[in-house]
PDB file of C-alpha atoms in Angstrom:
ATOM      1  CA  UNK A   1      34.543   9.920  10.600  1.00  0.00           C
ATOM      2  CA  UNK A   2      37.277  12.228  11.003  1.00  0.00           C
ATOM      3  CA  UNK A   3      37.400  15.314  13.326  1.00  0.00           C
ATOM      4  CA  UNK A   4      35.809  18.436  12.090  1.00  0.00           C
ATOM      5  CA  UNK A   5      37.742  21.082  10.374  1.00  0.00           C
ATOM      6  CA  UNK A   6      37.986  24.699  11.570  1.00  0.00           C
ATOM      7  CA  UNK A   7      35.458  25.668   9.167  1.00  0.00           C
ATOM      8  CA  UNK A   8      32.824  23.165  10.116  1.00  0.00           C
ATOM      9  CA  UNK A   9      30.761  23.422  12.483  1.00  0.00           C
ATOM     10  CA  UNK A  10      31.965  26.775  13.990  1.00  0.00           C
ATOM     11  CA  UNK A  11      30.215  29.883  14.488  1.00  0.00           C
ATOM     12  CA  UNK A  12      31.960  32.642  11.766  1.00  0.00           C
ATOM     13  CA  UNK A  13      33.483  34.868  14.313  1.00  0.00           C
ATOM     14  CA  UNK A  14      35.897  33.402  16.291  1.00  0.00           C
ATOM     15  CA  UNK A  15      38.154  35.135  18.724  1.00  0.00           C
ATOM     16  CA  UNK A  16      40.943  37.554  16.895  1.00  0.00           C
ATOM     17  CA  UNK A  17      38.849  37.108  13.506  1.00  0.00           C
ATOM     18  CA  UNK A  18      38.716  40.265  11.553  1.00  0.00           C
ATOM     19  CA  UNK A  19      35.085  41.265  11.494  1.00  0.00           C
ATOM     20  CA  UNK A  20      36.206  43.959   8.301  1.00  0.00           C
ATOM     21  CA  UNK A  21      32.694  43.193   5.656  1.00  0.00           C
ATOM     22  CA  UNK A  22      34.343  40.791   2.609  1.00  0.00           C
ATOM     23  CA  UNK A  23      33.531  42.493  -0.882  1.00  0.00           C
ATOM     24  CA  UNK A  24      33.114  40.625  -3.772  1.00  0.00           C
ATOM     25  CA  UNK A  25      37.346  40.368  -5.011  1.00  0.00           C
ATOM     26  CA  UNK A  26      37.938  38.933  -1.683  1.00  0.00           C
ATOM     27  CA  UNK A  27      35.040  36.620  -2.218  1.00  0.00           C
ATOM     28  CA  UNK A  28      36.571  35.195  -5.607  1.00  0.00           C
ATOM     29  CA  UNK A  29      40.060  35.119  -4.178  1.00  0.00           C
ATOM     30  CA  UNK A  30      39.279  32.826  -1.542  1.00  0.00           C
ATOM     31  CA  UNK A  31      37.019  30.963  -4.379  1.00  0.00           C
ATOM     32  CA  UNK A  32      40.057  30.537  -5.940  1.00  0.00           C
ATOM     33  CA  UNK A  33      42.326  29.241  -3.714  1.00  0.00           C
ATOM     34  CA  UNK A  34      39.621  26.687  -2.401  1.00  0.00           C
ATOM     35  CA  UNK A  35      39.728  25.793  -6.319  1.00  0.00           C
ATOM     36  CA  UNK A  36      43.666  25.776  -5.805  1.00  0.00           C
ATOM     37  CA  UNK A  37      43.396  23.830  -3.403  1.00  0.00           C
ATOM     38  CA  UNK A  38      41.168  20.967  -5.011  1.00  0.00           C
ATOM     39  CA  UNK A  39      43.211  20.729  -8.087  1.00  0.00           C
ATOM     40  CA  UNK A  40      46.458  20.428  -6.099  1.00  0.00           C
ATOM     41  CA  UNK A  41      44.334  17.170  -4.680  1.00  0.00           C
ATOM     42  CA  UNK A  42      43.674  18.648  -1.402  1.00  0.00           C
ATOM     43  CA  UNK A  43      40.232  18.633  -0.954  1.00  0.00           C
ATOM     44  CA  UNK A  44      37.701  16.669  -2.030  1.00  0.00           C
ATOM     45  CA  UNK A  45      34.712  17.278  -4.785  1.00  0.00           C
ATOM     46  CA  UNK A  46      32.522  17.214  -2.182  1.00  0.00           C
ATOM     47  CA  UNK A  47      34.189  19.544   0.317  1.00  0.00           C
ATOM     48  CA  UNK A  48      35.480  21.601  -2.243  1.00  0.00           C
ATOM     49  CA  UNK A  49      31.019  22.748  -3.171  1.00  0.00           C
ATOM     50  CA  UNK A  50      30.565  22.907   0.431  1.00  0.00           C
ATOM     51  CA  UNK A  51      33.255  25.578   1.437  1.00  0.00           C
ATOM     52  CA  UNK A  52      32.677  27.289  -2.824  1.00  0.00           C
ATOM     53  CA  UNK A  53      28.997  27.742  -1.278  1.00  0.00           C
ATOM     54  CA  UNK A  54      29.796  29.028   2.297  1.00  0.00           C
ATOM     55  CA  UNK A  55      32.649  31.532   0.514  1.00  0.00           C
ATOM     56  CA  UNK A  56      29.779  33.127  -1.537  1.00  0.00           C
ATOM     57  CA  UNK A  57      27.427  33.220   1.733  1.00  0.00           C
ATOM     58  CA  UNK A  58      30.262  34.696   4.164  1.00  0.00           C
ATOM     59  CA  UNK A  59      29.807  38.499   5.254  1.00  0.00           C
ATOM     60  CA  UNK A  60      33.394  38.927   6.674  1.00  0.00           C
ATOM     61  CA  UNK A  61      36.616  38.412   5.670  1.00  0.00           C
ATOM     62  CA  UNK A  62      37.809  36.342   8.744  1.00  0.00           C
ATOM     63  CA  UNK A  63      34.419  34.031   7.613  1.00  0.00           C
ATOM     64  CA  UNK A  64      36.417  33.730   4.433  1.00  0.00           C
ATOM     65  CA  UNK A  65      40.039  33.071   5.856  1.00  0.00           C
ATOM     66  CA  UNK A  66      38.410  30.562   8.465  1.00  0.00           C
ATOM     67  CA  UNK A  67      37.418  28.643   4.895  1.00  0.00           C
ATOM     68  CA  UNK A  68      40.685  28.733   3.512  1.00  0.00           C
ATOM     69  CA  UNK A  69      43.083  28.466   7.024  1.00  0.00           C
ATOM     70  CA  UNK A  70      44.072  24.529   6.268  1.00  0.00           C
ATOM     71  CA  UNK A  71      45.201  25.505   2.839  1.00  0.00           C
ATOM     72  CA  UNK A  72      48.948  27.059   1.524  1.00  0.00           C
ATOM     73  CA  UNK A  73      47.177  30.378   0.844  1.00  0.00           C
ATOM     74  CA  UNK A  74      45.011  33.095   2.248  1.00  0.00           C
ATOM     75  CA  UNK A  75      42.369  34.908   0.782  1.00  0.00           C
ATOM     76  CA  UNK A  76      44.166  38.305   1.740  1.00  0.00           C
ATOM     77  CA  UNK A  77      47.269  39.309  -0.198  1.00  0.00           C
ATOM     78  CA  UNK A  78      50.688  39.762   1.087  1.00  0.00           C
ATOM     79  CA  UNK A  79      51.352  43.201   2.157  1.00  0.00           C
ATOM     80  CA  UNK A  80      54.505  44.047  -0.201  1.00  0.00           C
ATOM     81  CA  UNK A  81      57.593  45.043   1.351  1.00  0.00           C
ATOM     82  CA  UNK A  82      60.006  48.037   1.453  1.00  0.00           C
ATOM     83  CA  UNK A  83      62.402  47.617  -1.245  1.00  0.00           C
ATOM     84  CA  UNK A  84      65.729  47.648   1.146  1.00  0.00           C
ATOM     85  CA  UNK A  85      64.314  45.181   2.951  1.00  0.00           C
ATOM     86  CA  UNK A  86      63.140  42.947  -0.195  1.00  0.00           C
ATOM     87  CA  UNK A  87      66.547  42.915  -1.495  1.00  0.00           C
ATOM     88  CA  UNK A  88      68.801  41.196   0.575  1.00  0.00           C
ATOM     89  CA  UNK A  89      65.757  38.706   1.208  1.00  0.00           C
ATOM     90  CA  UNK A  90      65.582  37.987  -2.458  1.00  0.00           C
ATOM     91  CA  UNK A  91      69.493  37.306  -2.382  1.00  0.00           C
ATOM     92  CA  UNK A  92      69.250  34.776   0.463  1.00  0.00           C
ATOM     93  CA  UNK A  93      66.170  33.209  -0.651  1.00  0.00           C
ATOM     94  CA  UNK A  94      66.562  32.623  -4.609  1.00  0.00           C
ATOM     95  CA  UNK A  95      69.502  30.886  -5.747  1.00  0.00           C
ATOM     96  CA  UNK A  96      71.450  32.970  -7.936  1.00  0.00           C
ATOM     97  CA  UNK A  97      70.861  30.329 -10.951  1.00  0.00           C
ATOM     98  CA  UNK A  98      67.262  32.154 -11.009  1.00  0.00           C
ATOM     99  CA  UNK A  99      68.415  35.982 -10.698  1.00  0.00           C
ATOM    100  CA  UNK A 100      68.375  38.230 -12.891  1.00  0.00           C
ATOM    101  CA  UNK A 101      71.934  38.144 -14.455  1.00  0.00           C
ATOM    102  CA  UNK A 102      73.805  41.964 -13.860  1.00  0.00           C
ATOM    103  CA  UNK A 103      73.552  44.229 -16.973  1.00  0.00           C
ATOM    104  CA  UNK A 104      77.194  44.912 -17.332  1.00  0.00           C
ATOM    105  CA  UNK A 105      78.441  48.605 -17.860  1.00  0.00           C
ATOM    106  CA  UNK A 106      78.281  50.336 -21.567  1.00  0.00           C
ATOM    107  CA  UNK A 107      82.078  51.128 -22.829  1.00  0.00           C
ATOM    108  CA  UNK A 108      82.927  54.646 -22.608  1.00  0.00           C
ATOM    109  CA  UNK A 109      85.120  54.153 -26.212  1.00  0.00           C
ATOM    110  CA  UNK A 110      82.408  53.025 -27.908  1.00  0.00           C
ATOM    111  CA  UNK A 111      79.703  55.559 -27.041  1.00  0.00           C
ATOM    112  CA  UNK A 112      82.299  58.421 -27.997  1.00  0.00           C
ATOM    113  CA  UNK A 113      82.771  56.433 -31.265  1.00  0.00           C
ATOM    114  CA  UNK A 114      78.820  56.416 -32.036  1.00  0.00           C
ATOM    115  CA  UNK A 115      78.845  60.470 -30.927  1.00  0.00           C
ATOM    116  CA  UNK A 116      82.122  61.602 -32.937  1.00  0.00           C
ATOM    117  CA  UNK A 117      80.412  59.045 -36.101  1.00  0.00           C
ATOM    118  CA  UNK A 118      77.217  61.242 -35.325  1.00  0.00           C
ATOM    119  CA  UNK A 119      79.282  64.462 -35.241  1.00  0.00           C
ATOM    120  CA  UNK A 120      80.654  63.772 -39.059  1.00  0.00           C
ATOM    121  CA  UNK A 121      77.722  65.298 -40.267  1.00  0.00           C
ATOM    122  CA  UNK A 122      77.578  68.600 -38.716  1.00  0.00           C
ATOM    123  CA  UNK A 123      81.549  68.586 -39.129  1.00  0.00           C
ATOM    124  CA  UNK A 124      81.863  67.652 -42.676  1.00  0.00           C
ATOM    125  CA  UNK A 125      83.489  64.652 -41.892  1.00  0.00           C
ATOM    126  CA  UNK A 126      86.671  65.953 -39.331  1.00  0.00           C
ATOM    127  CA  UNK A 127      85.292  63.306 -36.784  1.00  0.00           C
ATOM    128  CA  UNK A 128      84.854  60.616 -39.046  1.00  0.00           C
ATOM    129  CA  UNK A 129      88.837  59.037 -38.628  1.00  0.00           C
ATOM    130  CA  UNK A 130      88.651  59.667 -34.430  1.00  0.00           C
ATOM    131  CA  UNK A 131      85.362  57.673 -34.800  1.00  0.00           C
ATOM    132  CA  UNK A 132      87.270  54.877 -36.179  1.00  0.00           C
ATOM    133  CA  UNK A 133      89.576  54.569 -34.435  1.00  0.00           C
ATOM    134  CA  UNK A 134      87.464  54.835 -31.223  1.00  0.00           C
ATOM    135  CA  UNK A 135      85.178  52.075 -32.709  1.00  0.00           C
ATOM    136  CA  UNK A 136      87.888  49.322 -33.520  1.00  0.00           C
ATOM    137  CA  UNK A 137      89.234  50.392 -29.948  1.00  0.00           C
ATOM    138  CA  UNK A 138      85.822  50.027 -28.228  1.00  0.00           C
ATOM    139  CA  UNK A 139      85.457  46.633 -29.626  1.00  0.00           C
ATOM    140  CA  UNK A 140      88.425  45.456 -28.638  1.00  0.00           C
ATOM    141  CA  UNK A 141      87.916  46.422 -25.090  1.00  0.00           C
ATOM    142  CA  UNK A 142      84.656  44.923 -25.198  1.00  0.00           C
ATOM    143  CA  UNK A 143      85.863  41.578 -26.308  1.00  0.00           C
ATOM    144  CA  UNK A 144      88.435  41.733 -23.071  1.00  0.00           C
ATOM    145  CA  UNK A 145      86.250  42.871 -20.395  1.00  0.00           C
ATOM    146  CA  UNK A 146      83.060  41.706 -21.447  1.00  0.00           C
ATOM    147  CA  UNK A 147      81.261  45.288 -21.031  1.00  0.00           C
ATOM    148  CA  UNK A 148      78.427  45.836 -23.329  1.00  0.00           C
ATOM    149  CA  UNK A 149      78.068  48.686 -26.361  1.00  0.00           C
ATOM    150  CA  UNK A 150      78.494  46.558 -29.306  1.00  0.00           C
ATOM    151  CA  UNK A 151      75.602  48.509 -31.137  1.00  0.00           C
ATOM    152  CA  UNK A 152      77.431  52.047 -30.391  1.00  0.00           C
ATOM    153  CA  UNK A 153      81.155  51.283 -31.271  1.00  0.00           C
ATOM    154  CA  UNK A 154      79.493  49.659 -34.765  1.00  0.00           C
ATOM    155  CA  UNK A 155      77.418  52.942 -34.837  1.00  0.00           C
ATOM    156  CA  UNK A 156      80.487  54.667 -34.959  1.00  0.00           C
ATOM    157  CA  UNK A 157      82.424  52.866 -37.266  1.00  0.00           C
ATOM    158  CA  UNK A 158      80.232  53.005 -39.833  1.00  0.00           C
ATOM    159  CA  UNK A 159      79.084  56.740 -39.635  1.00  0.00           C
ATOM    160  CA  UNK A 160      83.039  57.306 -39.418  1.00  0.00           C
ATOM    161  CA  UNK A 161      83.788  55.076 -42.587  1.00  0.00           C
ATOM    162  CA  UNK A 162      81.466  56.752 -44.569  1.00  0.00           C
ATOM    163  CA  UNK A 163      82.781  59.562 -43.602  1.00  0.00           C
ATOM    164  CA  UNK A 164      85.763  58.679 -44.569  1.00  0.00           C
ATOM    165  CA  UNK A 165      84.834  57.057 -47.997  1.00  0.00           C
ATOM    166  CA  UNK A 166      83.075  60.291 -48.289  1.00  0.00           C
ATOM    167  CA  UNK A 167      86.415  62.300 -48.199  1.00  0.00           C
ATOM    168  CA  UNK A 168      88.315  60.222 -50.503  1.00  0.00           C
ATOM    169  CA  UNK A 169      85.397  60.233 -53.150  1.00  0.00           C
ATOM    170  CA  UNK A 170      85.693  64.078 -52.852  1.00  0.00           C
ATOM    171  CA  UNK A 171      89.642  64.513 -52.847  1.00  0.00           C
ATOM    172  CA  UNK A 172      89.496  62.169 -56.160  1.00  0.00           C
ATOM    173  CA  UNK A 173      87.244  64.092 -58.039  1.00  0.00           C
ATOM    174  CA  UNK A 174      89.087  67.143 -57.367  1.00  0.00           C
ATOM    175  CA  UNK A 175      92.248  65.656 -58.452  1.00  0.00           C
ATOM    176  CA  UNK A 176      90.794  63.991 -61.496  1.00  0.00           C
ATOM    177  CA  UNK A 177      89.336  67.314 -62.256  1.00  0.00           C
ATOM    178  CA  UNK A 178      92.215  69.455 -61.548  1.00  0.00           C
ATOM    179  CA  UNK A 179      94.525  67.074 -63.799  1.00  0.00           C
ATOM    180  CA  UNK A 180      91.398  66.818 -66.534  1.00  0.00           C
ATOM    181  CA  UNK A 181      91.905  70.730 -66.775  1.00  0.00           C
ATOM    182  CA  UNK A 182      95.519  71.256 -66.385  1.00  0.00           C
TER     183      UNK A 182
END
């Protein structure tokens, strides 16, 4: 027979057990990582029912983490930490294969290409060229540095081409019809 565990056979509170009353959450959380702990194969069926039934009986949450003190986790969770502190943790601790990857900066070009494209409605169209060209600059720049904007600088380009297309449909008719009548 092997030695007893520091569950069996002790009285529930030890020395430098919290004596704080266990409500029902912290009840099913050390349920669940007893049941954690049996699927992982470490405990048995048997010993698995015994410590399910002393979790529901214990009054104290140092009953409970006297239940679950052999296994990887607690029944408490993790106090989470300040955010400075978390940081350069994570960046030690996580390769970088599994970091986010860095959202790289939106071009200025093509944001003033999907304003001035905007602009070529309240303008009548005087922005519509600068938008353009500010859009086929953009994207260029893009390509080379590898910022992100795509979506604005195409914005731009074509609110400014139908601006443009706008103006020469407009310029046409008027020199169709000043030729028709002259």
């Amino acid at each position: 027979m092997s030695s007893p565990t520091p569950w069996q056979g002790q009285p529930w509170q030890g020395q430098g057990v919290p004596s704080m009353l266990a409500s029902h959450a912290d009840r099913e959380r050390a349920v669940d990582v007893l049941r954690a702990g049996f699927s992982e194969g470490r405990l048995q069926q048997e010993e698995l029912e015994k410590r399910v039934a002393r979790a529901y009986a214990a009054r104290t949450v140092g009953e409970l983490g006297l239940l679950v003190a052999d296994l990887p986790q607690g029944p408490m969770p993790m106090q989470p930490m300040p955010m400075p502190v978390m940081q350069p943790m994570m960046m030690q601790q996580v390769p970088r294969t599994f970091l986010p990857a860095p959202v790289p900066p939106t071009n200025g070009k093509a944001v003033g290409s999907m304003v001035l494209g905007v602009l070529t409605t309240m303008t009548f169209g005087v922005t519509g060229i600068p938008a353009v060209v500010l859009g086929h600059s953009a994207r260029a720049e893009m390509r080379r540095t590898g910022e992100s904007g795509e979506g604005f600088a195409v914005t731009g380009l074509v609110l400014g081409w139908l601006s443009v297309a706008g103006w020469a449909v407009f310029l046409t008719v008027l020199i169709v019809a000043a030729i028709a009548s002259g």
